[in-house]
Amino acid sequence: MSAIRLGLCIPERKKSAICLPERIEALCDEKNIKIIEIDIDADLESQGPFDVLLHKIIDYYNVFPIQEADEKVKRLVSYATRHSKMVVLDDFDWCLRLTKRKSMIEVFEHCQFIMDDIKVFFPKTVELTAEMSSSDIELVIRNTDIRLPVVAKPFSAALDDGSHNMALVFSEERLIDLKRPCLIQEFCNHSGVYYKVFVVGDRFNICENPSIRDFHQKDNDCPTIFFNTRTIAKVGQPFNSNLHDKDPNDRDWLSCDQQPNLLNRNLIKEIIQRMRQKTGIQLFKFDLIVERDTGHYGLIDMNQFPSYRGIDSKHFPKHLVELITNYR
């Protein structure tokens, strides 16, 4: 049986960060998969053919100026178009679309359902444009019946230095001060914990992460709190008394290896099936919260080809190679 030719097209910085191809080399040898590290600037035809193309095109925009990144991506997309039998991990269009939060909402709308008396939802979200006046914003709040506090999020979810900069707003009057355009999303109390679900094909792993503490009626007079999610919602970051109830470093954050029943696995499987049905992508992560008072699951974020940090390091390479061999 001939080897599967796996083309790897990932910027050097990203390859180093996720230790590819090193972490899959032994398994690929075992499964008769030949890894070809693609030079995006060289002739692609002479480097192929490839049975499977594994790429991270959005990272080219983090490394190169937009025009140069565009040229590299177009070159790869053109090659894939000419070789339609080649399996592409993942769909180029959705990889780019998921860098925008509006596209995430489109996916989340497809993933709302009830199972085992648990509702899967995404918190009510509305758009504030740069042109809106105070009265315009007031009208939007009234018409949509969105409840405060809200989390203000930029349109961009990646490829932008400010994509992780957010604000927690407690009063309607302070919404006018936000940097717009932006999305505002109802804040749901979730006991200061959110969950990352890492997906490779139909395999998944879950881990807990620190999040924003619960807020109550007495907090309605709080000033707007500006924060970066990378410092608030990440293990190992400093305690923030405004947003954390307790120091997140004082407890262990579990994965499904330590606690198999972190979440309802049937619900997670259904969410994954719906996300894959909508986007066709195989390598992704989504974040969810468990609403404190209801136990319902709120979808809050999604991205393609994540780092897979937070779960046991053996899972990603094993599941990735398994996925690739399925295309034999």
Coordinates of C-alpha atoms in Angstrom, one line a residue:
M1 CA 0.0 0.0 0.0
S2 CA 1.4 3.4 -1.0
A3 CA 2.1 6.0 1.6
I4 CA -0.3 8.9 2.3
R5 CA 1.5 12.1 1.2
L6 CA 0.7 14.7 3.8
G7 CA 1.5 18.3 2.8
L8 CA 2.2 20.6 5.7
C9 CA 1.7 24.3 4.9
I10 CA 2.1 26.2 8.2
P11 CA 4.3 29.3 8.9
E12 CA 7.5 28.5 10.8
R13 CA 6.4 30.4 13.9
K14 CA 3.2 28.5 14.2
K15 CA 4.9 25.1 13.4
S16 CA 7.3 25.8 16.3
A17 CA 4.5 26.8 18.6
I18 CA 2.6 23.6 18.0
C19 CA 5.7 21.4 17.5
L20 CA 4.8 20.2 14.0
P21 CA 5.8 18.0 12.4
E22 CA 7.9 16.7 15.3
R23 CA 5.0 15.5 17.5
I24 CA 3.4 13.4 14.7
E25 CA 6.5 12.0 13.0
A26 CA 6.7 8.7 14.9
L27 CA 3.0 8.1 14.4
C28 CA 3.2 9.0 10.8
D29 CA 6.0 6.6 10.2
E30 CA 4.0 3.9 11.9
K31 CA 0.9 4.5 9.7
N32 CA 2.9 4.9 6.5
I33 CA 2.3 8.7 6.1
K34 CA 5.0 10.7 4.4
I35 CA 5.2 14.3 5.6
I36 CA 6.2 17.0 3.1
E37 CA 6.9 20.4 4.6
I38 CA 5.7 22.8 1.9
D39 CA 7.6 25.9 0.9
I40 CA 4.8 28.3 0.0
D41 CA 7.2 30.5 -1.9
A42 CA 8.5 27.7 -4.2
D43 CA 6.8 25.9 -7.0
L44 CA 4.0 23.9 -5.5
E45 CA 3.5 21.5 -8.4
S46 CA 7.1 20.2 -8.0
Q47 CA 6.5 19.6 -4.3
G48 CA 3.3 17.6 -4.8
P49 CA 1.2 15.7 -5.3
F50 CA -0.4 15.6 -1.8
D51 CA -3.2 13.3 -0.7
V52 CA -3.9 15.5 2.3
L53 CA -3.1 19.2 2.8
L54 CA -2.8 20.4 6.4
H55 CA -2.6 24.2 6.6
K56 CA -2.8 27.2 8.8
I57 CA -3.3 30.0 6.3
I58 CA -4.6 32.6 8.8
D59 CA -1.2 32.6 10.5
Y60 CA 0.4 34.0 7.4
Y61 CA -1.5 37.2 8.2
N62 CA 0.1 37.3 11.6
V63 CA 3.6 37.0 10.1
F64 CA 3.5 39.0 6.8
P65 CA 1.9 42.3 5.5
I66 CA -1.6 41.7 4.2
Q67 CA -0.7 42.0 0.5
E68 CA 2.1 39.4 0.9
A69 CA -0.1 37.1 3.0
D70 CA -2.9 37.4 0.4
E71 CA -0.5 36.3 -2.4
K72 CA 0.7 33.3 -0.4
V73 CA -2.8 32.2 0.4
K74 CA -4.0 32.7 -3.2
R75 CA -1.2 30.5 -4.4
L76 CA -2.2 27.7 -2.1
V77 CA -5.9 28.0 -2.8
S78 CA -5.2 28.0 -6.6
Y79 CA -3.1 24.8 -6.2
A80 CA -5.9 23.1 -4.2
T81 CA -8.5 24.2 -6.9
R82 CA -6.3 22.5 -9.5
H83 CA -6.1 19.3 -7.4
S84 CA -9.7 18.8 -6.3
K85 CA -9.1 15.2 -5.2
M86 CA -6.7 16.4 -2.5
V87 CA -8.2 16.5 1.0
V88 CA -7.8 20.0 2.5
L89 CA -7.7 20.4 6.3
D90 CA -9.5 22.8 6.5
D91 CA -11.9 24.6 4.2
F92 CA -10.1 27.9 3.2
D93 CA -13.2 30.0 3.3
W94 CA -14.4 29.0 6.7
C95 CA -10.8 29.3 8.2
L96 CA -10.9 33.0 7.2
R97 CA -14.6 33.5 8.1
L98 CA -14.0 32.3 11.7
T99 CA -11.6 35.2 12.3
K100 CA -14.8 37.3 12.4
R101 CA -17.2 37.1 15.3
K102 CA -20.3 37.6 13.0
S103 CA -19.5 34.4 11.3
M104 CA -19.2 32.6 14.6
I105 CA -22.7 33.8 15.4
E106 CA -23.9 32.2 12.1
V107 CA -22.4 28.9 13.3
F108 CA -23.8 29.2 16.8
E109 CA -27.3 29.9 15.5
H110 CA -27.1 26.5 13.8
C111 CA -26.1 24.8 17.1
Q112 CA -29.1 25.8 19.3
F113 CA -31.1 22.8 20.6
I114 CA -32.3 21.1 23.8
M115 CA -31.1 17.7 24.9
D116 CA -31.4 16.0 28.3
D117 CA -33.2 19.1 29.6
I118 CA -30.2 21.3 28.8
K119 CA -30.5 24.1 26.3
V120 CA -27.6 25.0 24.1
F121 CA -27.7 28.7 23.3
F122 CA -25.5 31.7 22.5
P123 CA -25.9 34.8 24.7
K124 CA -28.0 37.5 23.1
T125 CA -25.7 39.7 20.9
V126 CA -26.3 42.9 19.1
E127 CA -24.2 45.2 16.9
L128 CA -23.3 48.8 17.8
T129 CA -22.1 50.9 14.9
A130 CA -19.7 53.8 14.9
E131 CA -22.5 56.2 13.7
M132 CA -24.9 55.4 16.6
S133 CA -25.9 58.2 19.0
S134 CA -26.9 57.7 22.6
S135 CA -30.5 57.6 21.6
D136 CA -29.8 55.1 18.9
I137 CA -28.1 52.8 21.4
E138 CA -30.9 53.3 23.8
L139 CA -33.4 52.2 21.1
V140 CA -31.3 49.1 20.2
I141 CA -31.3 48.1 23.9
R142 CA -35.0 48.5 24.2
N143 CA -35.9 46.7 20.9
T144 CA -33.6 43.8 21.5
D145 CA -34.3 43.6 25.3
I146 CA -30.7 42.8 25.9
R147 CA -29.8 42.8 29.6
L148 CA -26.9 44.4 31.2
P149 CA -24.1 43.9 32.1
V150 CA -22.8 43.1 28.6
V151 CA -19.4 42.1 27.2
A152 CA -18.2 44.4 24.4
K153 CA -16.3 42.5 21.8
P154 CA -14.5 43.7 18.6
F155 CA -15.7 42.3 15.3
S156 CA -12.3 40.7 14.7
A157 CA -11.6 37.5 16.6
A158 CA -8.1 37.1 15.2
L159 CA -5.5 38.7 12.9
D160 CA -5.8 41.9 14.9
D161 CA -3.8 43.0 18.0
G162 CA -7.0 44.2 19.6
S163 CA -9.1 41.1 19.0
H164 CA -8.7 40.0 22.6
N165 CA -9.5 43.4 24.1
M166 CA -12.9 43.5 25.6
A167 CA -15.0 45.5 28.1
L168 CA -17.6 44.6 30.7
V169 CA -20.2 47.4 30.7
F170 CA -22.7 47.7 33.6
S171 CA -24.8 50.7 32.6
E172 CA -26.5 51.8 29.4
E173 CA -25.0 55.3 29.6
R174 CA -21.5 54.0 29.3
L175 CA -22.1 52.1 26.1
I176 CA -21.6 55.3 24.1
D177 CA -17.9 55.4 25.3
L178 CA -17.1 52.0 23.7
K179 CA -14.8 51.8 20.7
R180 CA -17.2 51.0 17.9
P181 CA -18.2 49.2 15.8
C182 CA -18.4 46.4 18.2
L183 CA -20.7 43.6 19.4
I184 CA -22.3 43.6 22.8
Q185 CA -23.2 40.3 24.3
E186 CA -25.3 39.6 27.4
F187 CA -23.0 38.5 30.3
C188 CA -24.3 35.3 31.9
N189 CA -23.1 34.3 35.3
H190 CA -21.2 31.0 35.0
S191 CA -19.3 30.6 38.4
G192 CA -16.0 31.9 37.0
V193 CA -15.3 28.8 34.9
Y194 CA -15.5 28.3 31.1
Y195 CA -14.7 25.1 29.1
K196 CA -12.6 24.6 26.0
V197 CA -13.6 21.8 23.8
F198 CA -10.8 20.8 21.4
V199 CA -11.9 18.8 18.3
V200 CA -10.1 16.7 15.8
G201 CA -12.7 15.1 13.4
D202 CA -15.1 13.3 15.7
R203 CA -12.7 13.1 18.6
F204 CA -12.8 15.7 21.3
N205 CA -11.2 16.7 24.7
I206 CA -12.4 19.2 27.3
C207 CA -10.6 21.3 29.8
E208 CA -11.6 23.9 32.4
N209 CA -10.3 27.4 32.4
P210 CA -10.6 30.5 34.7
S211 CA -13.2 33.1 33.7
I212 CA -14.9 36.2 34.9
R213 CA -16.6 36.0 38.2
D214 CA -20.4 36.3 38.8
F215 CA -21.9 39.7 39.1
H216 CA -25.1 40.7 40.9
Q217 CA -27.6 43.6 41.2
K218 CA -25.4 45.5 43.6
D219 CA -22.7 45.7 40.9
N220 CA -24.8 47.7 38.5
D221 CA -23.0 51.0 39.4
C222 CA -19.6 49.5 38.6
P223 CA -17.5 51.5 36.1
T224 CA -16.7 49.8 32.8
I225 CA -14.0 47.2 33.2
F226 CA -11.6 46.9 30.3
F227 CA -9.6 43.7 30.0
N228 CA -7.7 41.3 27.7
T229 CA -9.0 37.8 27.6
R230 CA -5.5 36.4 27.4
T231 CA -4.8 37.7 30.9
I232 CA -8.2 36.9 32.4
A233 CA -9.3 33.7 30.9
K234 CA -6.1 31.7 30.9
V235 CA -4.4 29.4 33.4
G236 CA -1.3 30.8 35.0
Q237 CA -2.2 34.5 34.7
P238 CA -2.2 36.9 37.7
F239 CA -5.2 37.4 39.9
N240 CA -7.5 40.3 38.9
S241 CA -9.6 41.5 41.8
N242 CA -12.1 43.3 39.5
L243 CA -12.9 40.2 37.5
H244 CA -11.8 37.2 39.5
D245 CA -13.6 36.0 42.7
K246 CA -10.6 34.0 43.8
D247 CA -7.1 33.7 42.6
P248 CA -7.3 31.2 39.7
N249 CA -3.8 30.0 40.5
D250 CA -5.0 28.6 43.9
R251 CA -6.9 25.7 42.3
D252 CA -6.3 22.9 39.8
W253 CA -8.0 23.3 36.4
L254 CA -9.2 19.9 35.2
S255 CA -9.3 18.2 31.9
C256 CA -11.6 15.3 30.9
D257 CA -8.6 13.0 31.6
Q258 CA -9.0 13.8 35.4
Q259 CA -12.7 14.3 35.3
P260 CA -14.5 12.4 32.4
N261 CA -17.8 14.0 33.2
L262 CA -16.9 17.6 33.0
L263 CA -19.8 18.2 30.6
N264 CA -22.6 16.2 29.1
R265 CA -20.8 14.3 26.3
N266 CA -23.9 13.6 24.3
L267 CA -24.5 17.3 24.0
I268 CA -20.9 18.0 23.1
K269 CA -21.1 15.4 20.4
E270 CA -24.2 17.0 19.0
I271 CA -22.7 20.5 19.1
I272 CA -19.6 19.2 17.2
Q273 CA -21.8 17.4 14.6
R274 CA -23.7 20.6 14.0
M275 CA -20.5 22.7 13.8
R276 CA -18.9 20.3 11.3
Q277 CA -22.2 20.2 9.3
K278 CA -22.3 23.9 9.0
T279 CA -18.6 24.6 8.3
G280 CA -17.0 21.3 7.1
I281 CA -14.0 21.9 9.3
Q282 CA -12.3 19.2 11.3
L283 CA -9.7 20.9 13.5
F284 CA -11.2 23.5 15.8
K285 CA -12.0 24.6 19.4
F286 CA -15.1 26.1 20.9
D287 CA -15.6 27.7 24.3
L288 CA -18.7 27.4 26.3
I289 CA -20.0 28.4 29.7
V290 CA -22.5 26.6 32.0
E291 CA -25.1 29.2 33.1
R292 CA -25.1 29.3 36.9
D293 CA -28.9 29.4 37.5
T294 CA -30.1 27.1 34.7
G295 CA -27.2 24.7 33.9
H296 CA -27.7 25.6 30.2
Y297 CA -24.7 25.7 27.9
G298 CA -23.8 29.0 26.3
L299 CA -21.5 29.1 23.2
I300 CA -19.1 32.0 23.3
D301 CA -16.2 31.5 21.0
M302 CA -14.8 29.3 18.2
N303 CA -11.6 29.1 16.3
Q304 CA -10.0 26.8 13.7
F305 CA -6.8 24.8 14.3
P306 CA -6.1 25.9 17.9
S307 CA -3.0 25.2 19.9
Y308 CA -4.5 22.2 21.7
R309 CA -2.9 23.4 25.0
G310 CA -4.7 22.5 28.2
I311 CA -5.2 18.8 27.4
D312 CA -2.8 15.9 27.6
S313 CA -0.2 16.3 24.8
K314 CA -0.7 12.8 23.5
H315 CA -4.3 13.4 22.3
F316 CA -3.7 15.9 19.4
P317 CA -1.1 13.8 17.5
K318 CA -3.0 10.6 18.0
H319 CA -6.3 12.0 16.8
L320 CA -4.7 14.0 14.0
V321 CA -2.9 10.9 12.5
E322 CA -6.1 8.9 13.0
L323 CA -8.0 11.5 11.0
I324 CA -5.5 11.6 8.2
T325 CA -5.5 7.8 7.9
N326 CA -9.3 7.9 7.5
Y327 CA -8.7 9.5 4.1
R328 CA -6.6 6.6 2.8

